[in-house]
CSV table of C-alpha atoms in Angstrom, one decimal:
chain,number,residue,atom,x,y,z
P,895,UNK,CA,1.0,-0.1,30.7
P,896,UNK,CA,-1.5,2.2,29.1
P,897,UNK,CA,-2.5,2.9,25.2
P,898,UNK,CA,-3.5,6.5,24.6
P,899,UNK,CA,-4.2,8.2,21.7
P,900,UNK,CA,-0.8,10.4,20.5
P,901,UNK,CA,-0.3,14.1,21.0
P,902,UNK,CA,2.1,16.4,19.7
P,903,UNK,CA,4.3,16.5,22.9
P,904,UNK,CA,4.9,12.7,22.2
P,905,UNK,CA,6.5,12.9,19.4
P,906,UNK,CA,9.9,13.8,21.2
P,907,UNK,CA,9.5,10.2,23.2
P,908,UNK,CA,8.8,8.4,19.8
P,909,UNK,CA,11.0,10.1,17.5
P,910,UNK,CA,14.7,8.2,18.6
P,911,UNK,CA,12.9,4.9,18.6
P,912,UNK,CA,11.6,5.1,15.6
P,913,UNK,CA,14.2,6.9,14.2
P,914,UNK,CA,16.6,3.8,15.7
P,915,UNK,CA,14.4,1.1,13.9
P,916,UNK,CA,14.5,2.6,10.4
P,917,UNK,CA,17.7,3.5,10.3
P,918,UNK,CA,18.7,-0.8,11.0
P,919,UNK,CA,16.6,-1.1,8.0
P,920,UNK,CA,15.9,-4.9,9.4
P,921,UNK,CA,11.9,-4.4,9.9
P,922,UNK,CA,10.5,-1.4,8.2
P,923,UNK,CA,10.1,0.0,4.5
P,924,UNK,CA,11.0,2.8,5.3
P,925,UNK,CA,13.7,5.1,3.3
P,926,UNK,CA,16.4,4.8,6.2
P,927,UNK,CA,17.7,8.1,5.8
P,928,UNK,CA,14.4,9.5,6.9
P,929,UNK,CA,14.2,12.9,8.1
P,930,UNK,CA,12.7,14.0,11.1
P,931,UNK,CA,10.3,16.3,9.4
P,932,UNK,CA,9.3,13.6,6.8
P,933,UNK,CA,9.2,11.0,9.7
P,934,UNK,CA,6.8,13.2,12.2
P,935,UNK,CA,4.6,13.6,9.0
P,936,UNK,CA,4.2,10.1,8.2
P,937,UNK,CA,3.9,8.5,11.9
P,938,UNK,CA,1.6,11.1,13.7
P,939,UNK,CA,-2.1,10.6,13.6
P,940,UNK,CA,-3.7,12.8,9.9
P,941,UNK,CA,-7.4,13.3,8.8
P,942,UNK,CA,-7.2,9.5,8.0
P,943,UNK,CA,-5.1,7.4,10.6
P,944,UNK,CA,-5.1,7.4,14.5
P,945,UNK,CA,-1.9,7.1,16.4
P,946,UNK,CA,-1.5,5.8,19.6
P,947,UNK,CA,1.7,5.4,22.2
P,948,UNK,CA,2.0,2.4,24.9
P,949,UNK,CA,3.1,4.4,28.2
P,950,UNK,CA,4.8,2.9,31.6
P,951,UNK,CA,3.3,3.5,35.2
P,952,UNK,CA,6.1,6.6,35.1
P,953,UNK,CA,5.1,7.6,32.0
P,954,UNK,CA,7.9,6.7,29.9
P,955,UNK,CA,6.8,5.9,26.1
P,956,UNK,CA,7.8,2.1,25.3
P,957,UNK,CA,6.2,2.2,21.3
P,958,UNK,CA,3.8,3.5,19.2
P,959,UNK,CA,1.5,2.2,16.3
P,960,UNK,CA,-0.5,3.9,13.5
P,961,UNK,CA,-3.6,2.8,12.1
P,962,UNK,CA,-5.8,3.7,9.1
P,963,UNK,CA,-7.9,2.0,5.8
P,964,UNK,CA,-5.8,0.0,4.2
P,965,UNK,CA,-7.1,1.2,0.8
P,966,UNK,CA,-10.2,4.0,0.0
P,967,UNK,CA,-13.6,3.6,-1.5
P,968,UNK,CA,-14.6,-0.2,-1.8
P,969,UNK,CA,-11.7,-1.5,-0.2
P,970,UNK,CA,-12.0,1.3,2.7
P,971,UNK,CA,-13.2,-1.7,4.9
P,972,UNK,CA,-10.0,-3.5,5.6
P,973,UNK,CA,-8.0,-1.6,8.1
P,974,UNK,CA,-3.6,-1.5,8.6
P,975,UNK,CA,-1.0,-0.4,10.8
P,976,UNK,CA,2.4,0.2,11.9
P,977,UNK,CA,4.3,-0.6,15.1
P,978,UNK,CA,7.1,0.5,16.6
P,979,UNK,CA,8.5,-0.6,20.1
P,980,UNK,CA,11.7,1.1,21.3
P,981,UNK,CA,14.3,-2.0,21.9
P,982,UNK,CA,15.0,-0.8,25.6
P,983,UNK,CA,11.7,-1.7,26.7
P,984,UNK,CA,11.4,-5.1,24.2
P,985,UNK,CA,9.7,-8.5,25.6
P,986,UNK,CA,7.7,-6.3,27.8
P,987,UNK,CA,4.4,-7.2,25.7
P,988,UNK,CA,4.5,-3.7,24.5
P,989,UNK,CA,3.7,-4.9,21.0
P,990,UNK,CA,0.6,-7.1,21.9
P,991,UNK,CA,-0.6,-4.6,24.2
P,992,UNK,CA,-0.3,-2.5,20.8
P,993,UNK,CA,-1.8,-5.4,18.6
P,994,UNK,CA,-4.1,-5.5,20.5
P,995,UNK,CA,-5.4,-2.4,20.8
P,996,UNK,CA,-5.6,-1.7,17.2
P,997,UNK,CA,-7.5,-4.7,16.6
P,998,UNK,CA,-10.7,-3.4,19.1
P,999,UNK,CA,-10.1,0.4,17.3
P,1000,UNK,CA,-10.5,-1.4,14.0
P,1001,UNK,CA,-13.5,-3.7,15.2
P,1002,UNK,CA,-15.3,-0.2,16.7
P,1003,UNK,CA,-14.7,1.6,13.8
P,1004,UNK,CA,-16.1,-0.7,12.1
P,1005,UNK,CA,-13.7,-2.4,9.7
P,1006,UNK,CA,-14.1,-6.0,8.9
P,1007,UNK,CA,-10.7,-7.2,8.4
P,1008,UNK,CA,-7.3,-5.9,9.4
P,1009,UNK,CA,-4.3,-6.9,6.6
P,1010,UNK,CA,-0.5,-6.3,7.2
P,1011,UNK,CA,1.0,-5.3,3.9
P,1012,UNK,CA,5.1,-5.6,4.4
P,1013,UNK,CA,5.2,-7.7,7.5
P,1014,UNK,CA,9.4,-8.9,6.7
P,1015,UNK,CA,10.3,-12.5,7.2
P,1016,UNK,CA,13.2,-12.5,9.4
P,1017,UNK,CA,11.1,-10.5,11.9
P,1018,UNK,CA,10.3,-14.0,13.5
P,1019,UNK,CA,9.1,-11.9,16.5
P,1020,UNK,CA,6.8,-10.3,14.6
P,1021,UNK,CA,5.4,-12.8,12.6
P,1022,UNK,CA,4.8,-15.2,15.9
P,1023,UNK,CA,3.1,-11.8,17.7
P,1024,UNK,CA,0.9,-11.6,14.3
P,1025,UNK,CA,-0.1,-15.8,14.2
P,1026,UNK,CA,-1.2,-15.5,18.3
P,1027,UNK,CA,-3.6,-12.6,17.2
P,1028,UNK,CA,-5.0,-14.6,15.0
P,1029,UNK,CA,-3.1,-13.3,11.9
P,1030,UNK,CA,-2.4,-15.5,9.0
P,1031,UNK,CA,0.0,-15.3,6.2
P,1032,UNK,CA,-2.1,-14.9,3.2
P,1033,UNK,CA,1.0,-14.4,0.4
P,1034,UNK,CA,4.6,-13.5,0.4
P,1035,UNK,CA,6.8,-11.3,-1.9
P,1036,UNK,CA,9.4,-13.3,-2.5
P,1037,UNK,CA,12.8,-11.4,-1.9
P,1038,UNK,CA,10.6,-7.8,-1.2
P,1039,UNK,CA,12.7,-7.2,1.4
P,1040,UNK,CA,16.4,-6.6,1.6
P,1041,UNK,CA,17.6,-7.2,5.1
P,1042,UNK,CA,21.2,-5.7,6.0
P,1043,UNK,CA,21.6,-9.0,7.8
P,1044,UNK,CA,19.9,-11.2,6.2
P,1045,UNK,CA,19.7,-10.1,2.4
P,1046,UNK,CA,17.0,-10.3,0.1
P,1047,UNK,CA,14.2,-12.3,2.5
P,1048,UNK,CA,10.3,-12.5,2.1
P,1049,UNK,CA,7.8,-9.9,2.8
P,1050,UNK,CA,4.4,-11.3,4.0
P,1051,UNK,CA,1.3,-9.9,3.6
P,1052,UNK,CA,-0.7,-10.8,6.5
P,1053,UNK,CA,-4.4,-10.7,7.7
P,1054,UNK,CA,-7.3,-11.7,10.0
P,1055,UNK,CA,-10.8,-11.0,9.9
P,1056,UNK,CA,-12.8,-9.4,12.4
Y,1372,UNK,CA,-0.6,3.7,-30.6
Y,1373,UNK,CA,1.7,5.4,-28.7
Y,1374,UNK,CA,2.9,5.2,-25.2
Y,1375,UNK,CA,4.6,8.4,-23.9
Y,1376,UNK,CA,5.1,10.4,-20.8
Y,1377,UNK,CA,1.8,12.4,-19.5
Y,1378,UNK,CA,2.0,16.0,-19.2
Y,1379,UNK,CA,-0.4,18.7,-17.7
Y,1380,UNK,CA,-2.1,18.9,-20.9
Y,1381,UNK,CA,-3.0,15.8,-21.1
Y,1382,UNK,CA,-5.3,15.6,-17.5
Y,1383,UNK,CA,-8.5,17.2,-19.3
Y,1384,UNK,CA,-8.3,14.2,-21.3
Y,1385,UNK,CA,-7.8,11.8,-18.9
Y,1386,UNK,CA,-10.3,13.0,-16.1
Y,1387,UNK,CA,-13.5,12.0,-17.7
Y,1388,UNK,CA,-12.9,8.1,-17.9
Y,1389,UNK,CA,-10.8,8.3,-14.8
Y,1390,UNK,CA,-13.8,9.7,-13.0
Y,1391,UNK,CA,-16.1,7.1,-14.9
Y,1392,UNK,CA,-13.6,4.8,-13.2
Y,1393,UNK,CA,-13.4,5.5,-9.8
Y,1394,UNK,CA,-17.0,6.1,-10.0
Y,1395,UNK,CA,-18.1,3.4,-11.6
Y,1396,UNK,CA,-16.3,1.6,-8.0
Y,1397,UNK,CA,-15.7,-1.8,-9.3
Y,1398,UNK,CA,-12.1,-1.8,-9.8
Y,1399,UNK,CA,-10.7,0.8,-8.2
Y,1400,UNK,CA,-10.2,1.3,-4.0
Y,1401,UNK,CA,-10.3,5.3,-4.3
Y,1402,UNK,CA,-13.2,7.3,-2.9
Y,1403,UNK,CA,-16.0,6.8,-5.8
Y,1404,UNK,CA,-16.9,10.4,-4.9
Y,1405,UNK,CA,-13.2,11.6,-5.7
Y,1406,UNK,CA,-13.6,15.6,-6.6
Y,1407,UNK,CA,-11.1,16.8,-9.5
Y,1408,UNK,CA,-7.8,18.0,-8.1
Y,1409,UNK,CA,-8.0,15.1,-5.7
Y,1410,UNK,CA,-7.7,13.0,-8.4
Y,1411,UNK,CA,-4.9,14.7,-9.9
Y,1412,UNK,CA,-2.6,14.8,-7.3
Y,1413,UNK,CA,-3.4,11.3,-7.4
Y,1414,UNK,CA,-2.7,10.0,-10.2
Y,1415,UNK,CA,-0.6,13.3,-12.3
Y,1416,UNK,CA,3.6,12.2,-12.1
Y,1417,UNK,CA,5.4,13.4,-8.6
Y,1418,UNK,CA,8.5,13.4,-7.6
Y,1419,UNK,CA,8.3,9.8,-7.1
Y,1420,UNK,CA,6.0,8.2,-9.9
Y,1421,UNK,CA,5.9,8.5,-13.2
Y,1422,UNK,CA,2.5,8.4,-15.3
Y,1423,UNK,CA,1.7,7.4,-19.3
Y,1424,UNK,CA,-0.5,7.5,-21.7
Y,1425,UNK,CA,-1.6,5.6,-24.8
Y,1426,UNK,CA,-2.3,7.6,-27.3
Y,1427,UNK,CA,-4.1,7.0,-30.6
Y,1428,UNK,CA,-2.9,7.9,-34.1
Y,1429,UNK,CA,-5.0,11.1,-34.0
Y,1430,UNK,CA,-3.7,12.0,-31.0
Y,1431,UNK,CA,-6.7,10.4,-28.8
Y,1432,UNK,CA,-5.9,9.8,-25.1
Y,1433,UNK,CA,-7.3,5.8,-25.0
Y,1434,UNK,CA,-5.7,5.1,-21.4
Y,1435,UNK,CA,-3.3,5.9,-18.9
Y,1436,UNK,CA,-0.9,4.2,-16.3
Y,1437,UNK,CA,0.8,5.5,-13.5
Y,1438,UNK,CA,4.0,3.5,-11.8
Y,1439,UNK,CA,6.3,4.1,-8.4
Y,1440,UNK,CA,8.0,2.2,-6.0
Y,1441,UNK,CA,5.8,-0.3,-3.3
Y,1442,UNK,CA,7.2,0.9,-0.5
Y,1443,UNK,CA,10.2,3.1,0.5
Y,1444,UNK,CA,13.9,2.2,1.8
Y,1445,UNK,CA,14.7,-1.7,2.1
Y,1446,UNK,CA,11.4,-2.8,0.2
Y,1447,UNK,CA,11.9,0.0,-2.5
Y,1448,UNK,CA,13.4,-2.6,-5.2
Y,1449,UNK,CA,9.5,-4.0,-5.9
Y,1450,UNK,CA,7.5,-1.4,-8.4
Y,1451,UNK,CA,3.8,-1.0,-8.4
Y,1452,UNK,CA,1.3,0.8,-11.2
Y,1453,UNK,CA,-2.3,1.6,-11.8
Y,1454,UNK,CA,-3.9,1.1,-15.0
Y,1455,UNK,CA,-7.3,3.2,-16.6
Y,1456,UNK,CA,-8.7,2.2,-19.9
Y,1457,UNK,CA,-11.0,4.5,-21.5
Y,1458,UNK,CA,-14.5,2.2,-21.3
Y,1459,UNK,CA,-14.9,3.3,-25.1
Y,1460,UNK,CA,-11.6,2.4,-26.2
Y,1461,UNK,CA,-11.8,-1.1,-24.6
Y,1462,UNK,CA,-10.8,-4.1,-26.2
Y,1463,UNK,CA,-7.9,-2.8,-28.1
Y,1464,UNK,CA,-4.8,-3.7,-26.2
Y,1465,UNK,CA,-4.8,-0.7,-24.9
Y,1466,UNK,CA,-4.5,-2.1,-21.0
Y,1467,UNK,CA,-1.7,-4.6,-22.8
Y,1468,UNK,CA,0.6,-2.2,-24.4
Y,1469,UNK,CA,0.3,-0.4,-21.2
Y,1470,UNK,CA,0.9,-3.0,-19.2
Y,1471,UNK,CA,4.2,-3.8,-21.2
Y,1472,UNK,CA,5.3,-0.3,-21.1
Y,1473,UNK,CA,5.3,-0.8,-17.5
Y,1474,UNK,CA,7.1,-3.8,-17.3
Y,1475,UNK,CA,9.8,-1.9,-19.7
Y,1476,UNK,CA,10.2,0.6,-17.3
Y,1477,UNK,CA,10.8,-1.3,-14.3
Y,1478,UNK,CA,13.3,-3.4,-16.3
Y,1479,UNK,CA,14.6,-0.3,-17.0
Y,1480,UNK,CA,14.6,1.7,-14.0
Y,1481,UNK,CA,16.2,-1.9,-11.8
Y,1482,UNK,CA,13.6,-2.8,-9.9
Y,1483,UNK,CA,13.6,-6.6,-9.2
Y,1484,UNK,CA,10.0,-7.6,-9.4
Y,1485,UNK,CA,6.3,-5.9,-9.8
Y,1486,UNK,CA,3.7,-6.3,-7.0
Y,1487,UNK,CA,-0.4,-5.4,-7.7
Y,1488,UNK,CA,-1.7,-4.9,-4.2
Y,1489,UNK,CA,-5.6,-4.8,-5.2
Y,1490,UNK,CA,-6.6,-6.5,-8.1
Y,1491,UNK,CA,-10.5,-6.9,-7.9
Y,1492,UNK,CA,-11.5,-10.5,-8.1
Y,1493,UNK,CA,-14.2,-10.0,-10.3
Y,1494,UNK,CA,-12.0,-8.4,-12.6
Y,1495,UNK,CA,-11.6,-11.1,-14.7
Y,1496,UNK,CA,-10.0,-9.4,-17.7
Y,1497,UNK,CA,-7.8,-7.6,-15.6
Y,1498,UNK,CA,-6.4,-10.9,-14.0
Y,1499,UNK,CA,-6.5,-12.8,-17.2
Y,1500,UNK,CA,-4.3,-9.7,-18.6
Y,1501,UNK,CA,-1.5,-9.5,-15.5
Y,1502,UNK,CA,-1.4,-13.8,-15.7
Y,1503,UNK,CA,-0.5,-13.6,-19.5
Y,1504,UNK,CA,2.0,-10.9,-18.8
Y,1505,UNK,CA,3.5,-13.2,-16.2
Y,1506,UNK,CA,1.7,-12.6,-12.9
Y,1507,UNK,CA,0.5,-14.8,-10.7
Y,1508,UNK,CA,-1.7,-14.3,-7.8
Y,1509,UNK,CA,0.1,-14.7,-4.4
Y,1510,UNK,CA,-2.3,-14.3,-2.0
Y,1511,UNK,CA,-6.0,-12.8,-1.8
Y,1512,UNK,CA,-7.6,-10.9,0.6
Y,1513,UNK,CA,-10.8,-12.5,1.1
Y,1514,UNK,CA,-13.8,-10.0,0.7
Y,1515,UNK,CA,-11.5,-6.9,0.3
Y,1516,UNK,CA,-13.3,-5.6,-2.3
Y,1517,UNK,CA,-17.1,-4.2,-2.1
Y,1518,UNK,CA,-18.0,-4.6,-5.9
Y,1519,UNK,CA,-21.6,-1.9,-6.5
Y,1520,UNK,CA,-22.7,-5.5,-9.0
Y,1521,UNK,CA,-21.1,-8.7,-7.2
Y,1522,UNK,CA,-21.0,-7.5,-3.5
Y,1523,UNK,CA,-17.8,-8.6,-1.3
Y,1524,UNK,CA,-15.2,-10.1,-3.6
Y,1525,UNK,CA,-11.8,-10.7,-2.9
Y,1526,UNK,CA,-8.6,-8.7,-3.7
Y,1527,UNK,CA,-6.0,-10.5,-5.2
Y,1528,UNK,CA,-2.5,-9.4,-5.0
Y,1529,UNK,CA,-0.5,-10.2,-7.9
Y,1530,UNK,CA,3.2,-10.5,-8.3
Y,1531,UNK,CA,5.9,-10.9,-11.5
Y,1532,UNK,CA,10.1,-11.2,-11.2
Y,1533,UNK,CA,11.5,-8.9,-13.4
């Protein structure tokens, strides 16, 4: 597996899995009914994020994750991101490999922590992923997330430093 | 004093303490080096926020707050809002009424709770304001704040159920 900075002709790999993970509404606060136009804008890399994809051998794109400043001016020194892994290549370590690329972008670029803002708390998967990286769970919105399964659940806010 | 919808007219007013603000950079995470129309689009109502002002008898602009949604789709039932005080209108409940305007309006508009994502630590009349109003701290980002007079502080992130 490879992690390479996103290009424009990836965005027709990414597009159906991300499109297939907002629309469950389970892990992402995201408006569900998102547009493709309104989704490209938001997911591919900008002046201020960098957006990468996890490839196979065959070249296949198995997720993708964006990453940027958490905040601007004095706060620009805590960095975030997104992650997305398409379900039909799940426990492949796609999302570590993603994890944990962002986290040496984000020590090179110089930021000196990395926080999670809506990390949901039925995502158990993602949560563990988060805690073996070194993550911690520094609050928790209680009911911030509505979960068509699961109803109103928690939404941590996560970080580690670097 | 009055708190009412802010219209174009009223930026002119509102641009010299929010630029004293930002500027100043020890409560706010935007650039400190913000230009003008920047600052607009930033903080001027869109289609998905809605911005206030307190205004004096005489018609005075003493402050202005600007409220929206957290975050989008399954997390969109937790508001969010930024508060300026002009520096020389300080100490004259100006931040409060705001504050409770806010609060009104979230009641109002059905959101379930109110989340601060970056209240500076050394803030202290800021915090002591959002704890009488019913916040509480959940969780604090250690050193996510780079205060120009204390240095690293941390960012609290404060919460209230509505």
């Amino acid at each position: 597996m490879l992690i390479r900075e996103a290009v424009d002709g990836d965005w027709q790999a990414i597009w159906p899995f991300l499109h297939e993970i907002v629309s469950a509404g389970e892990t992402f606060s995201w408006p569900r009914d998102i547009d493709e136009v309104t989704a490209r804008e938001m997911w591919m890399p900008s002046a201020t994020s960098r957006t990468v994809v996890a490839v196979a051998d065959d070249g296949t794109v198995l997720g993708s994750a964006r990453m940027y400043a958490n905040h601007m001016g004095p706060a620009s020194h805590i960095a975030s991101a997104s992650f997305m892994v398409d379900a039909r290549h799940s426990r492949r370590g796609v999302g570590r490999a993603l994890g944990e690329d962002m986290l040496a972008w984000a020590r090179s670029a110089g930021f000196r922590g990395v926080q999670f803002n809506a990390v949901v708390e039925s995502n158990t998967r993602a949560v563990a992923l988060w805690r073996s990286l070194g993550f911690e769970i520094i609050g928790t919105v209680p009911e911030g997330f509505r979960s068509p399964a699961h109803g109103y659940v928690g939404l941590h806010i996560m970080y580690r430093k670097l």
